[in-house]
């Protein structure tokens, strides 16, 4: 069974290229461009993983994480099967404390994004 992924980013060019890359690697990818759209799609699609940009236009990815967890209060997005992984063009070190303090599973630099790195982070489930 293919890994189902919701990729959330406000950059259309990144969404297109990342979706193409991950699809070629056997990942089923749907996209969202905002936190509100991500919340809706998580409920409908029930993805295995949500890849969420830290800088989502005018929204903070960390705020979107809180909104997602508020929408599924019992067990967060895991309630519907999803793990959240933050992504960014910035390095993990720039956000290490915020990432560690949040309920996300981990972080992947956009330059390292692949089906392999996603599965690697998913293997570290809390």
CSV table of N, CA, C and O in Angstrom, one decimal:
chain,number,residue,atom,x,y,z
A,1,UNK,N,0.8,-1.2,0.0
A,1,UNK,CA,0.0,0.0,0.0
A,1,UNK,C,0.9,1.2,0.0
A,1,UNK,O,1.8,1.3,0.8
A,2,UNK,N,0.6,2.2,-0.8
A,2,UNK,CA,1.4,3.4,-1.0
A,2,UNK,C,1.2,4.3,0.2
A,2,UNK,O,0.1,4.4,0.8
A,3,UNK,N,2.2,5.0,0.6
A,3,UNK,CA,2.2,6.0,1.6
A,3,UNK,C,1.3,7.2,1.1
A,3,UNK,O,1.5,7.7,0.0
A,4,UNK,N,0.3,7.6,1.9
A,4,UNK,CA,-0.6,8.7,1.5
A,4,UNK,C,-0.1,10.0,2.3
A,4,UNK,O,0.0,10.0,3.5
A,5,UNK,N,0.2,11.0,1.5
A,5,UNK,CA,0.8,12.2,2.0
A,5,UNK,C,0.0,13.5,1.7
A,5,UNK,O,-0.5,13.6,0.6
A,6,UNK,N,-0.2,14.4,2.6
A,6,UNK,CA,-0.7,15.7,2.4
A,6,UNK,C,0.4,16.7,2.5
A,6,UNK,O,1.0,16.8,3.6
A,7,UNK,N,0.7,17.4,1.4
A,7,UNK,CA,1.8,18.3,1.4
A,7,UNK,C,1.2,19.7,1.5
A,7,UNK,O,0.4,20.1,0.6
A,8,UNK,N,1.6,20.5,2.5
A,8,UNK,CA,1.0,21.8,2.8
A,8,UNK,C,2.1,22.8,2.6
A,8,UNK,O,3.0,22.9,3.4
A,9,UNK,N,1.9,23.7,1.6
A,9,UNK,CA,2.9,24.7,1.3
A,9,UNK,C,2.2,25.8,0.5
A,9,UNK,O,1.3,25.5,-0.3
A,10,UNK,N,2.6,27.1,0.7
A,10,UNK,CA,1.9,28.1,-0.1
A,10,UNK,C,2.7,28.4,-1.4
A,10,UNK,O,2.3,29.3,-2.2
A,11,UNK,N,3.8,27.8,-1.7
A,11,UNK,CA,4.6,28.0,-2.9
A,11,UNK,C,4.2,27.0,-4.0
A,11,UNK,O,4.5,25.8,-3.9
A,12,UNK,N,3.5,27.5,-5.0
A,12,UNK,CA,2.9,26.6,-6.0
A,12,UNK,C,4.0,25.8,-6.8
A,12,UNK,O,3.9,24.6,-7.1
A,13,UNK,N,5.1,26.5,-7.0
A,13,UNK,CA,6.2,25.8,-7.7
A,13,UNK,C,6.8,24.6,-6.9
A,13,UNK,O,7.1,23.6,-7.4
A,14,UNK,N,7.0,24.9,-5.6
A,14,UNK,CA,7.5,23.8,-4.7
A,14,UNK,C,6.5,22.7,-4.7
A,14,UNK,O,6.9,21.5,-4.7
A,15,UNK,N,5.2,23.0,-4.5
A,15,UNK,CA,4.2,22.0,-4.4
A,15,UNK,C,4.2,21.1,-5.7
A,15,UNK,O,4.2,19.9,-5.6
A,16,UNK,N,4.3,21.7,-6.8
A,16,UNK,CA,4.3,21.0,-8.1
A,16,UNK,C,5.6,20.1,-8.2
A,16,UNK,O,5.5,18.9,-8.5
A,17,UNK,N,6.7,20.6,-7.9
A,17,UNK,CA,8.0,19.8,-8.0
A,17,UNK,C,8.0,18.7,-7.0
A,17,UNK,O,8.4,17.6,-7.3
A,18,UNK,N,7.7,19.0,-5.7
A,18,UNK,CA,7.7,18.0,-4.7
A,18,UNK,C,6.7,16.9,-4.9
A,18,UNK,O,7.0,15.7,-4.7
A,19,UNK,N,5.5,17.3,-5.4
A,19,UNK,CA,4.5,16.3,-5.7
A,19,UNK,C,5.0,15.4,-6.8
A,19,UNK,O,4.8,14.1,-6.7
A,20,UNK,N,5.6,15.9,-7.8
A,20,UNK,CA,6.1,15.1,-8.9
A,20,UNK,C,7.2,14.1,-8.4
A,20,UNK,O,7.2,13.0,-8.7
A,21,UNK,N,8.1,14.7,-7.6
A,21,UNK,CA,9.2,13.8,-7.1
A,21,UNK,C,8.7,12.7,-6.2
A,21,UNK,O,9.0,11.5,-6.4
A,22,UNK,N,7.8,13.0,-5.3
A,22,UNK,CA,7.3,12.0,-4.4
A,22,UNK,C,6.4,11.0,-5.1
A,22,UNK,O,6.4,9.8,-4.8
A,23,UNK,N,5.6,11.5,-6.0
A,23,UNK,CA,4.8,10.6,-6.8
A,23,UNK,C,5.6,9.6,-7.6
A,23,UNK,O,5.3,8.4,-7.6
A,24,UNK,N,6.7,10.0,-8.2
A,24,UNK,CA,7.6,9.1,-8.9
A,24,UNK,C,8.2,8.1,-8.0
A,24,UNK,O,8.6,7.0,-8.4
A,25,UNK,N,8.3,8.4,-6.7
A,25,UNK,CA,8.9,7.5,-5.7
A,25,UNK,C,7.8,6.7,-5.0
A,25,UNK,O,8.1,6.0,-4.0
A,26,UNK,N,6.6,6.7,-5.6
A,26,UNK,CA,5.5,5.8,-5.1
A,26,UNK,C,4.6,6.3,-4.0
A,26,UNK,O,3.9,5.6,-3.4
A,27,UNK,N,4.7,7.6,-3.7
A,27,UNK,CA,3.9,8.2,-2.6
A,27,UNK,C,2.7,8.9,-3.3
A,27,UNK,O,2.8,9.5,-4.3
A,28,UNK,N,1.5,8.6,-2.7
A,28,UNK,CA,0.3,9.3,-3.1
A,28,UNK,C,0.3,10.7,-2.5
A,28,UNK,O,0.3,10.8,-1.2
A,29,UNK,N,0.2,11.7,-3.3
A,29,UNK,CA,0.4,13.1,-2.7
A,29,UNK,C,-0.9,13.9,-3.1
A,29,UNK,O,-1.3,14.0,-4.3
A,30,UNK,N,-1.4,14.6,-2.1
A,30,UNK,CA,-2.4,15.6,-2.3
A,30,UNK,C,-1.8,16.9,-1.7
A,30,UNK,O,-0.9,16.8,-0.9
A,31,UNK,N,-2.3,18.0,-2.1
A,31,UNK,CA,-1.7,19.3,-1.6
A,31,UNK,C,-2.8,20.2,-1.0
A,31,UNK,O,-4.0,20.1,-1.2
A,32,UNK,N,-2.3,21.1,-0.2
A,32,UNK,CA,-3.1,22.2,0.4
A,32,UNK,C,-2.2,23.4,0.5
A,32,UNK,O,-1.0,23.3,0.6
A,33,UNK,N,-2.8,24.6,0.4
A,33,UNK,CA,-2.0,25.8,0.4
A,33,UNK,C,-2.2,26.7,1.6
A,33,UNK,O,-1.6,27.7,1.7
A,34,UNK,N,-3.0,26.2,2.5
A,34,UNK,CA,-3.3,27.0,3.8
A,34,UNK,C,-3.6,26.0,4.9
A,34,UNK,O,-3.9,24.8,4.7
A,35,UNK,N,-3.6,26.5,6.1
A,35,UNK,CA,-3.9,25.8,7.3
A,35,UNK,C,-5.4,25.3,7.2
A,35,UNK,O,-5.7,24.1,7.5
A,36,UNK,N,-6.3,26.2,6.8
A,36,UNK,CA,-7.7,25.8,6.7
A,36,UNK,C,-7.9,24.7,5.7
A,36,UNK,O,-8.7,23.7,6.0
A,37,UNK,N,-7.3,24.8,4.6
A,37,UNK,CA,-7.4,23.8,3.6
A,37,UNK,C,-6.8,22.5,4.1
A,37,UNK,O,-7.3,21.4,3.8
A,38,UNK,N,-5.7,22.5,4.8
A,38,UNK,CA,-5.1,21.3,5.3
A,38,UNK,C,-6.0,20.6,6.3
A,38,UNK,O,-6.2,19.4,6.3
A,39,UNK,N,-6.6,21.4,7.2
A,39,UNK,CA,-7.6,20.8,8.2
A,39,UNK,C,-8.7,20.1,7.5
A,39,UNK,O,-9.0,19.0,7.9
A,40,UNK,N,-9.2,20.7,6.4
A,40,UNK,CA,-10.3,20.0,5.7
A,40,UNK,C,-9.8,18.7,5.0
A,40,UNK,O,-10.4,17.7,5.1
A,41,UNK,N,-8.7,18.8,4.4
A,41,UNK,CA,-8.2,17.7,3.6
A,41,UNK,C,-7.7,16.5,4.5
A,41,UNK,O,-7.9,15.4,4.2
A,42,UNK,N,-7.2,16.8,5.7
A,42,UNK,CA,-6.9,15.8,6.7
A,42,UNK,C,-8.1,15.0,7.0
A,42,UNK,O,-8.1,13.8,7.1
A,43,UNK,N,-9.2,15.7,7.3
A,43,UNK,CA,-10.4,15.0,7.7
A,43,UNK,C,-11.0,14.2,6.6
A,43,UNK,O,-11.6,13.1,6.8
A,44,UNK,N,-10.9,14.6,5.3
A,44,UNK,CA,-11.4,13.9,4.2
A,44,UNK,C,-10.5,12.8,3.7
A,44,UNK,O,-10.9,11.7,3.4
A,45,UNK,N,-9.2,13.1,3.6
A,45,UNK,CA,-8.3,12.2,2.9
A,45,UNK,C,-7.7,11.1,3.9
A,45,UNK,O,-7.3,10.1,3.5
A,46,UNK,N,-7.6,11.5,5.2
A,46,UNK,CA,-7.0,10.6,6.2
A,46,UNK,C,-5.6,10.1,5.7
A,46,UNK,O,-5.3,9.0,5.6
A,47,UNK,N,-4.7,11.1,5.5
A,47,UNK,CA,-3.3,10.8,5.0
A,47,UNK,C,-2.5,10.1,6.1
A,47,UNK,O,-2.9,10.2,7.3
A,48,UNK,N,-1.5,9.4,5.7
A,48,UNK,CA,-0.6,8.8,6.7
A,48,UNK,C,0.3,9.8,7.3
A,48,UNK,O,0.7,9.7,8.5
A,49,UNK,N,0.7,10.8,6.5
A,49,UNK,CA,1.6,11.8,6.9
A,49,UNK,C,1.2,13.2,6.3
A,49,UNK,O,0.7,13.3,5.2
A,50,UNK,N,1.4,14.2,7.2
A,50,UNK,CA,1.2,15.6,6.7
A,50,UNK,C,2.6,16.3,6.7
A,50,UNK,O,3.2,16.3,7.7
A,51,UNK,N,3.0,16.7,5.6
A,51,UNK,CA,4.3,17.5,5.4
A,51,UNK,C,3.9,19.0,5.4
A,51,UNK,O,3.2,19.4,4.5
A,52,UNK,N,4.2,19.7,6.5
A,52,UNK,CA,3.7,21.0,6.7
A,52,UNK,C,4.9,22.1,6.7
A,52,UNK,O,5.8,21.9,7.6
A,53,UNK,N,4.8,23.0,5.8
A,53,UNK,CA,5.9,24.1,5.8
A,53,UNK,C,5.8,24.9,7.1
A,53,UNK,O,4.7,25.3,7.5
A,54,UNK,N,7.0,25.2,7.6
A,54,UNK,CA,7.0,26.1,8.8
A,54,UNK,C,6.6,27.5,8.5
A,54,UNK,O,5.9,28.1,9.3
A,55,UNK,N,6.9,28.0,7.3
A,55,UNK,CA,6.5,29.4,6.9
A,55,UNK,C,5.4,29.2,5.8
A,55,UNK,O,5.8,29.1,4.6
A,56,UNK,N,4.2,29.3,6.2
A,56,UNK,CA,3.1,29.0,5.3
A,56,UNK,C,2.4,30.3,4.9
A,56,UNK,O,1.3,30.6,5.3
A,57,UNK,N,3.1,31.2,4.2
A,57,UNK,CA,2.6,32.5,3.8
A,57,UNK,C,2.5,33.3,5.1
A,57,UNK,O,3.5,33.5,5.8
A,58,UNK,N,1.3,33.8,5.4
A,58,UNK,CA,1.1,34.6,6.6
A,58,UNK,C,0.8,33.8,7.8
A,58,UNK,O,0.7,34.3,8.9
A,59,UNK,N,0.8,32.4,7.6
A,59,UNK,CA,0.5,31.5,8.7
A,59,UNK,C,1.8,30.9,9.2
A,59,UNK,O,2.7,30.6,8.4
A,60,UNK,N,1.9,30.6,10.5
A,60,UNK,CA,3.0,29.8,11.0
A,60,UNK,C,2.6,28.3,11.0
A,60,UNK,O,1.5,28.0,11.4
A,61,UNK,N,3.5,27.5,10.5
A,61,UNK,CA,3.3,26.1,10.6
A,61,UNK,C,3.0,25.6,12.0
A,61,UNK,O,2.2,24.7,12.2
A,62,UNK,N,3.7,26.2,13.0
A,62,UNK,CA,3.5,25.8,14.3
A,62,UNK,C,2.0,26.1,14.8
A,62,UNK,O,1.4,25.4,15.5
A,63,UNK,N,1.5,27.2,14.3
A,63,UNK,CA,0.1,27.6,14.6
A,63,UNK,C,-0.9,26.6,13.9
A,63,UNK,O,-1.9,26.2,14.5
A,64,UNK,N,-0.5,26.2,12.7
A,64,UNK,CA,-1.4,25.2,12.0
A,64,UNK,C,-1.3,23.8,12.8
A,64,UNK,O,-2.4,23.2,12.9
A,65,UNK,N,-0.2,23.5,13.3
A,65,UNK,CA,-0.1,22.2,14.1
A,65,UNK,C,-1.0,22.3,15.3
A,65,UNK,O,-1.7,21.4,15.6
A,66,UNK,N,-1.0,23.5,16.0
A,66,UNK,CA,-2.0,23.6,17.1
A,66,UNK,C,-3.4,23.5,16.6
A,66,UNK,O,-4.2,22.8,17.3
A,67,UNK,N,-3.7,24.1,15.5
A,67,UNK,CA,-5.1,24.0,15.0
A,67,UNK,C,-5.5,22.6,14.6
A,67,UNK,O,-6.6,22.1,14.9
A,68,UNK,N,-4.5,21.8,14.0
A,68,UNK,CA,-4.8,20.4,13.7
A,68,UNK,C,-5.1,19.6,15.0
A,68,UNK,O,-6.0,18.8,15.0
A,69,UNK,N,-4.2,19.8,16.0
A,69,UNK,CA,-4.4,19.1,17.2
A,69,UNK,C,-5.7,19.5,17.9
A,69,UNK,O,-6.4,18.7,18.6
A,70,UNK,N,-6.1,20.7,17.8
A,70,UNK,CA,-7.4,21.2,18.4
A,70,UNK,C,-8.6,20.5,17.7
A,70,UNK,O,-9.6,20.2,18.3
A,71,UNK,N,-8.4,20.3,16.4
A,71,UNK,CA,-9.5,19.6,15.6
A,71,UNK,C,-9.7,18.2,15.9
A,71,UNK,O,-10.8,17.6,15.8
A,72,UNK,N,-8.6,17.5,16.4
A,72,UNK,CA,-8.7,16.1,16.8
A,72,UNK,C,-8.1,16.1,18.2
A,72,UNK,O,-7.0,15.6,18.5
A,73,UNK,N,-8.9,16.5,19.2
A,73,UNK,CA,-8.4,16.6,20.6
A,73,UNK,C,-8.0,15.4,21.3
A,73,UNK,O,-7.2,15.4,22.2
A,74,UNK,N,-8.5,14.2,21.0
A,74,UNK,CA,-8.2,13.0,21.7
A,74,UNK,C,-6.8,12.6,21.5
A,74,UNK,O,-6.0,12.3,22.4
A,75,UNK,N,-6.4,12.4,20.2
A,75,UNK,CA,-5.1,11.9,19.9
A,75,UNK,C,-4.5,12.7,18.8
A,75,UNK,O,-3.6,12.2,18.0
A,76,UNK,N,-4.8,14.0,18.6
A,76,UNK,CA,-4.3,14.8,17.6
A,76,UNK,C,-4.6,14.2,16.2
A,76,UNK,O,-5.5,13.4,16.1
A,77,UNK,N,-3.8,14.5,15.2
A,77,UNK,CA,-4.0,14.0,13.9
A,77,UNK,C,-3.9,12.5,13.8
A,77,UNK,O,-4.4,11.9,12.9
A,78,UNK,N,-3.2,11.9,14.7
A,78,UNK,CA,-3.0,10.4,14.7
A,78,UNK,C,-4.4,9.8,14.8
A,78,UNK,O,-4.6,8.6,14.4
A,79,UNK,N,-5.4,10.5,15.4
A,79,UNK,CA,-6.7,10.0,15.5
A,79,UNK,C,-7.3,9.6,14.1
A,79,UNK,O,-8.1,8.7,14.0
A,80,UNK,N,-6.9,10.4,13.1
A,80,UNK,CA,-7.3,10.1,11.8
A,80,UNK,C,-6.2,9.4,11.0
A,80,UNK,O,-6.2,9.3,9.8
A,81,UNK,N,-5.1,9.0,11.6
A,81,UNK,CA,-4.0,8.3,11.0
A,81,UNK,C,-2.8,9.1,10.5
A,81,UNK,O,-1.9,8.5,10.0
A,82,UNK,N,-2.8,10.4,10.8
A,82,UNK,CA,-1.8,11.2,10.2
A,82,UNK,C,-0.7,11.6,11.3
A,82,UNK,O,-1.0,11.8,12.4
A,83,UNK,N,0.5,11.5,10.8
A,83,UNK,CA,1.7,12.1,11.6
A,83,UNK,C,2.1,13.4,10.9
A,83,UNK,O,2.0,13.5,9.7
A,84,UNK,N,2.5,14.3,11.7
A,84,UNK,CA,2.9,15.6,11.1
A,84,UNK,C,4.5,15.7,11.1
A,84,UNK,O,5.1,15.5,12.1
A,85,UNK,N,5.0,16.1,9.9
A,85,UNK,CA,6.4,16.4,9.8
A,85,UNK,C,6.5,17.8,9.2
A,85,UNK,O,5.9,18.1,8.2
A,86,UNK,N,7.3,18.6,9.9
A,86,UNK,CA,7.5,20.0,9.5
A,86,UNK,C,8.6,20.0,8.4
A,86,UNK,O,9.5,19.2,8.4
A,87,UNK,N,8.5,20.9,7.4
A,87,UNK,CA,9.4,21.0,6.4
A,87,UNK,C,9.8,22.5,6.2
A,87,UNK,O,9.0,23.4,6.6
A,88,UNK,N,11.0,22.8,5.7
A,88,UNK,CA,11.4,24.2,5.6
A,88,UNK,C,12.7,24.2,4.7
A,88,UNK,O,13.4,23.3,4.6
A,89,UNK,N,12.9,25.4,4.1
A,89,UNK,CA,14.2,25.7,3.5
A,89,UNK,C,15.2,26.0,4.5
A,89,UNK,O,16.4,26.0,4.2
A,90,UNK,N,14.8,26.4,5.7
A,90,UNK,CA,15.7,26.7,6.8
A,90,UNK,C,16.2,25.4,7.4
A,90,UNK,O,15.6,24.4,7.2
A,91,UNK,N,17.3,25.5,8.1
A,91,UNK,CA,17.8,24.3,8.8
A,91,UNK,C,17.0,23.9,10.0
A,91,UNK,O,16.4,24.8,10.7
A,92,UNK,N,17.1,22.7,10.4
A,92,UNK,CA,16.4,22.2,11.6
A,92,UNK,C,16.9,23.0,12.8
A,92,UNK,O,16.2,23.3,13.8
A,93,UNK,N,18.2,23.3,12.9
A,93,UNK,CA,18.8,24.0,14.0
A,93,UNK,C,18.2,25.3,14.2
A,93,UNK,O,18.1,25.8,15.4
A,94,UNK,N,17.7,26.0,13.2
A,94,UNK,CA,17.1,27.3,13.4
A,94,UNK,C,15.8,27.2,14.2
A,94,UNK,O,15.4,28.2,14.8
A,95,UNK,N,15.2,26.0,14.2
A,95,UNK,CA,13.9,25.8,14.9
A,95,UNK,C,13.9,24.7,15.9
A,95,UNK,O,12.8,24.2,16.3
A,96,UNK,N,15.0,24.2,16.2
A,96,UNK,CA,15.1,22.9,17.0
A,96,UNK,C,14.3,23.0,18.3
A,96,UNK,O,13.5,22.1,18.5
A,97,UNK,N,14.4,24.0,19.1
A,97,UNK,CA,13.6,24.1,20.3
A,97,UNK,C,12.1,24.1,20.1
A,97,UNK,O,11.3,23.4,20.8
A,98,UNK,N,11.7,24.8,19.1
A,98,UNK,CA,10.2,24.9,18.7
A,98,UNK,C,9.7,23.5,18.2
A,98,UNK,O,8.6,23.1,18.6
A,99,UNK,N,10.5,22.9,17.4
A,99,UNK,CA,10.2,21.6,16.9
A,99,UNK,C,10.1,20.6,18.0
A,99,UNK,O,9.1,19.8,18.1
A,100,UNK,N,11.1,20.5,18.9
A,100,UNK,CA,11.1,19.6,20.0
A,100,UNK,C,9.9,19.8,21.0
A,100,UNK,O,9.4,18.9,21.6
A,101,UNK,N,9.5,21.1,21.1
A,101,UNK,CA,8.4,21.4,22.0
A,101,UNK,C,7.0,21.2,21.4
A,101,UNK,O,6.0,21.2,22.1
A,102,UNK,N,7.0,20.9,20.1
A,102,UNK,CA,5.7,20.7,19.4
A,102,UNK,C,5.4,19.3,19.3
A,102,UNK,O,6.3,18.4,19.5
A,103,UNK,N,4.1,18.9,19.0
A,103,UNK,CA,3.7,17.5,19.0
A,103,UNK,C,4.0,16.9,17.6
A,103,UNK,O,3.5,15.8,17.3
A,104,UNK,N,4.9,17.5,16.8
A,104,UNK,CA,5.2,16.9,15.5
A,104,UNK,C,6.1,15.8,15.6
A,104,UNK,O,6.8,15.6,16.6
A,105,UNK,N,6.1,14.9,14.6
A,105,UNK,CA,7.0,13.8,14.6
A,105,UNK,C,8.5,14.1,14.3
A,105,UNK,O,9.4,13.5,14.8
A,106,UNK,N,8.7,15.1,13.5
A,106,UNK,CA,10.0,15.5,13.2
A,106,UNK,C,10.1,16.6,12.1
A,106,UNK,O,9.1,17.3,11.9
A,107,UNK,N,11.3,16.7,11.5
A,107,UNK,CA,11.6,17.8,10.5
A,107,UNK,C,12.3,17.2,9.4
A,107,UNK,O,13.2,16.3,9.5
A,108,UNK,N,12.0,17.7,8.2
A,108,UNK,CA,12.8,17.4,7.0
A,108,UNK,C,13.1,18.7,6.2
A,108,UNK,O,12.2,19.5,6.0
A,109,UNK,N,14.4,18.9,5.9
A,109,UNK,CA,14.7,20.1,5.1
A,109,UNK,C,14.1,19.8,3.7
A,109,UNK,O,14.2,18.7,3.2
A,110,UNK,N,13.6,20.9,3.1
A,110,UNK,CA,13.0,20.7,1.7
A,110,UNK,C,14.0,20.1,0.7
A,110,UNK,O,13.7,19.4,-0.1
A,111,UNK,N,15.3,20.5,0.9
A,111,UNK,CA,16.3,20.0,0.0
A,111,UNK,C,16.6,18.5,0.1
A,111,UNK,O,17.2,17.9,-0.7
A,112,UNK,N,16.1,17.9,1.2
A,112,UNK,CA,16.3,16.5,1.5
A,112,UNK,C,15.0,15.7,1.4
A,112,UNK,O,15.0,14.5,1.7
A,113,UNK,N,14.0,16.3,0.9
A,113,UNK,CA,12.7,15.7,0.8
A,113,UNK,C,12.7,14.5,-0.2
A,113,UNK,O,13.1,14.7,-1.3
A,114,UNK,N,12.3,13.4,0.3
A,114,UNK,CA,12.2,12.2,-0.5
A,114,UNK,C,11.3,11.2,0.2
A,114,UNK,O,11.0,11.3,1.4
A,115,UNK,N,10.8,10.2,-0.5
A,115,UNK,CA,10.0,9.1,0.1
A,115,UNK,C,10.9,8.4,1.2
A,115,UNK,O,10.4,8.1,2.3
A,116,UNK,N,12.1,8.2,0.9
A,116,UNK,CA,13.0,7.6,1.9
A,116,UNK,C,13.1,8.4,3.2
A,116,UNK,O,13.0,7.8,4.3
A,117,UNK,N,13.3,9.7,3.1
A,117,UNK,CA,13.5,10.5,4.3
A,117,UNK,C,12.1,10.6,5.1
A,117,UNK,O,12.1,10.6,6.3
A,118,UNK,N,11.0,10.6,4.4
A,118,UNK,CA,9.7,10.6,5.0
A,118,UNK,C,9.6,9.3,5.8
A,118,UNK,O,9.2,9.3,7.0
A,119,UNK,N,9.9,8.2,5.2
A,119,UNK,CA,9.8,6.9,5.9
A,119,UNK,C,10.7,6.8,7.0
A,119,UNK,O,10.4,6.2,8.1
A,120,UNK,N,11.9,7.4,6.9
A,120,UNK,CA,12.9,7.4,8.0
A,120,UNK,C,12.3,8.1,9.2
A,120,UNK,O,12.4,7.6,10.3
A,121,UNK,N,11.7,9.3,9.0
A,121,UNK,CA,11.2,10.0,10.1
A,121,UNK,C,9.9,9.3,10.7
A,121,UNK,O,9.8,9.2,11.9
A,122,UNK,N,9.1,8.7,9.8
A,122,UNK,CA,8.0,7.9,10.3
A,122,UNK,C,8.4,6.7,11.2
A,122,UNK,O,7.7,6.3,12.1
A,123,UNK,N,9.6,6.2,10.9
A,123,UNK,CA,10.1,5.1,11.7
A,123,UNK,C,10.4,5.5,13.1
A,123,UNK,O,10.6,4.6,14.0
A,124,UNK,N,10.5,6.8,13.4
A,124,UNK,CA,10.8,7.3,14.7
A,124,UNK,C,9.6,7.6,15.5
A,124,UNK,O,9.6,8.4,16.4
A,125,UNK,N,8.4,7.1,15.1
A,125,UNK,CA,7.1,7.5,15.8
A,125,UNK,C,7.3,7.5,17.3
A,125,UNK,O,7.8,6.6,17.9
A,126,UNK,N,6.7,8.6,17.9
A,126,UNK,CA,6.7,8.7,19.3
A,126,UNK,C,5.8,7.8,20.0
A,126,UNK,O,4.8,7.5,19.6
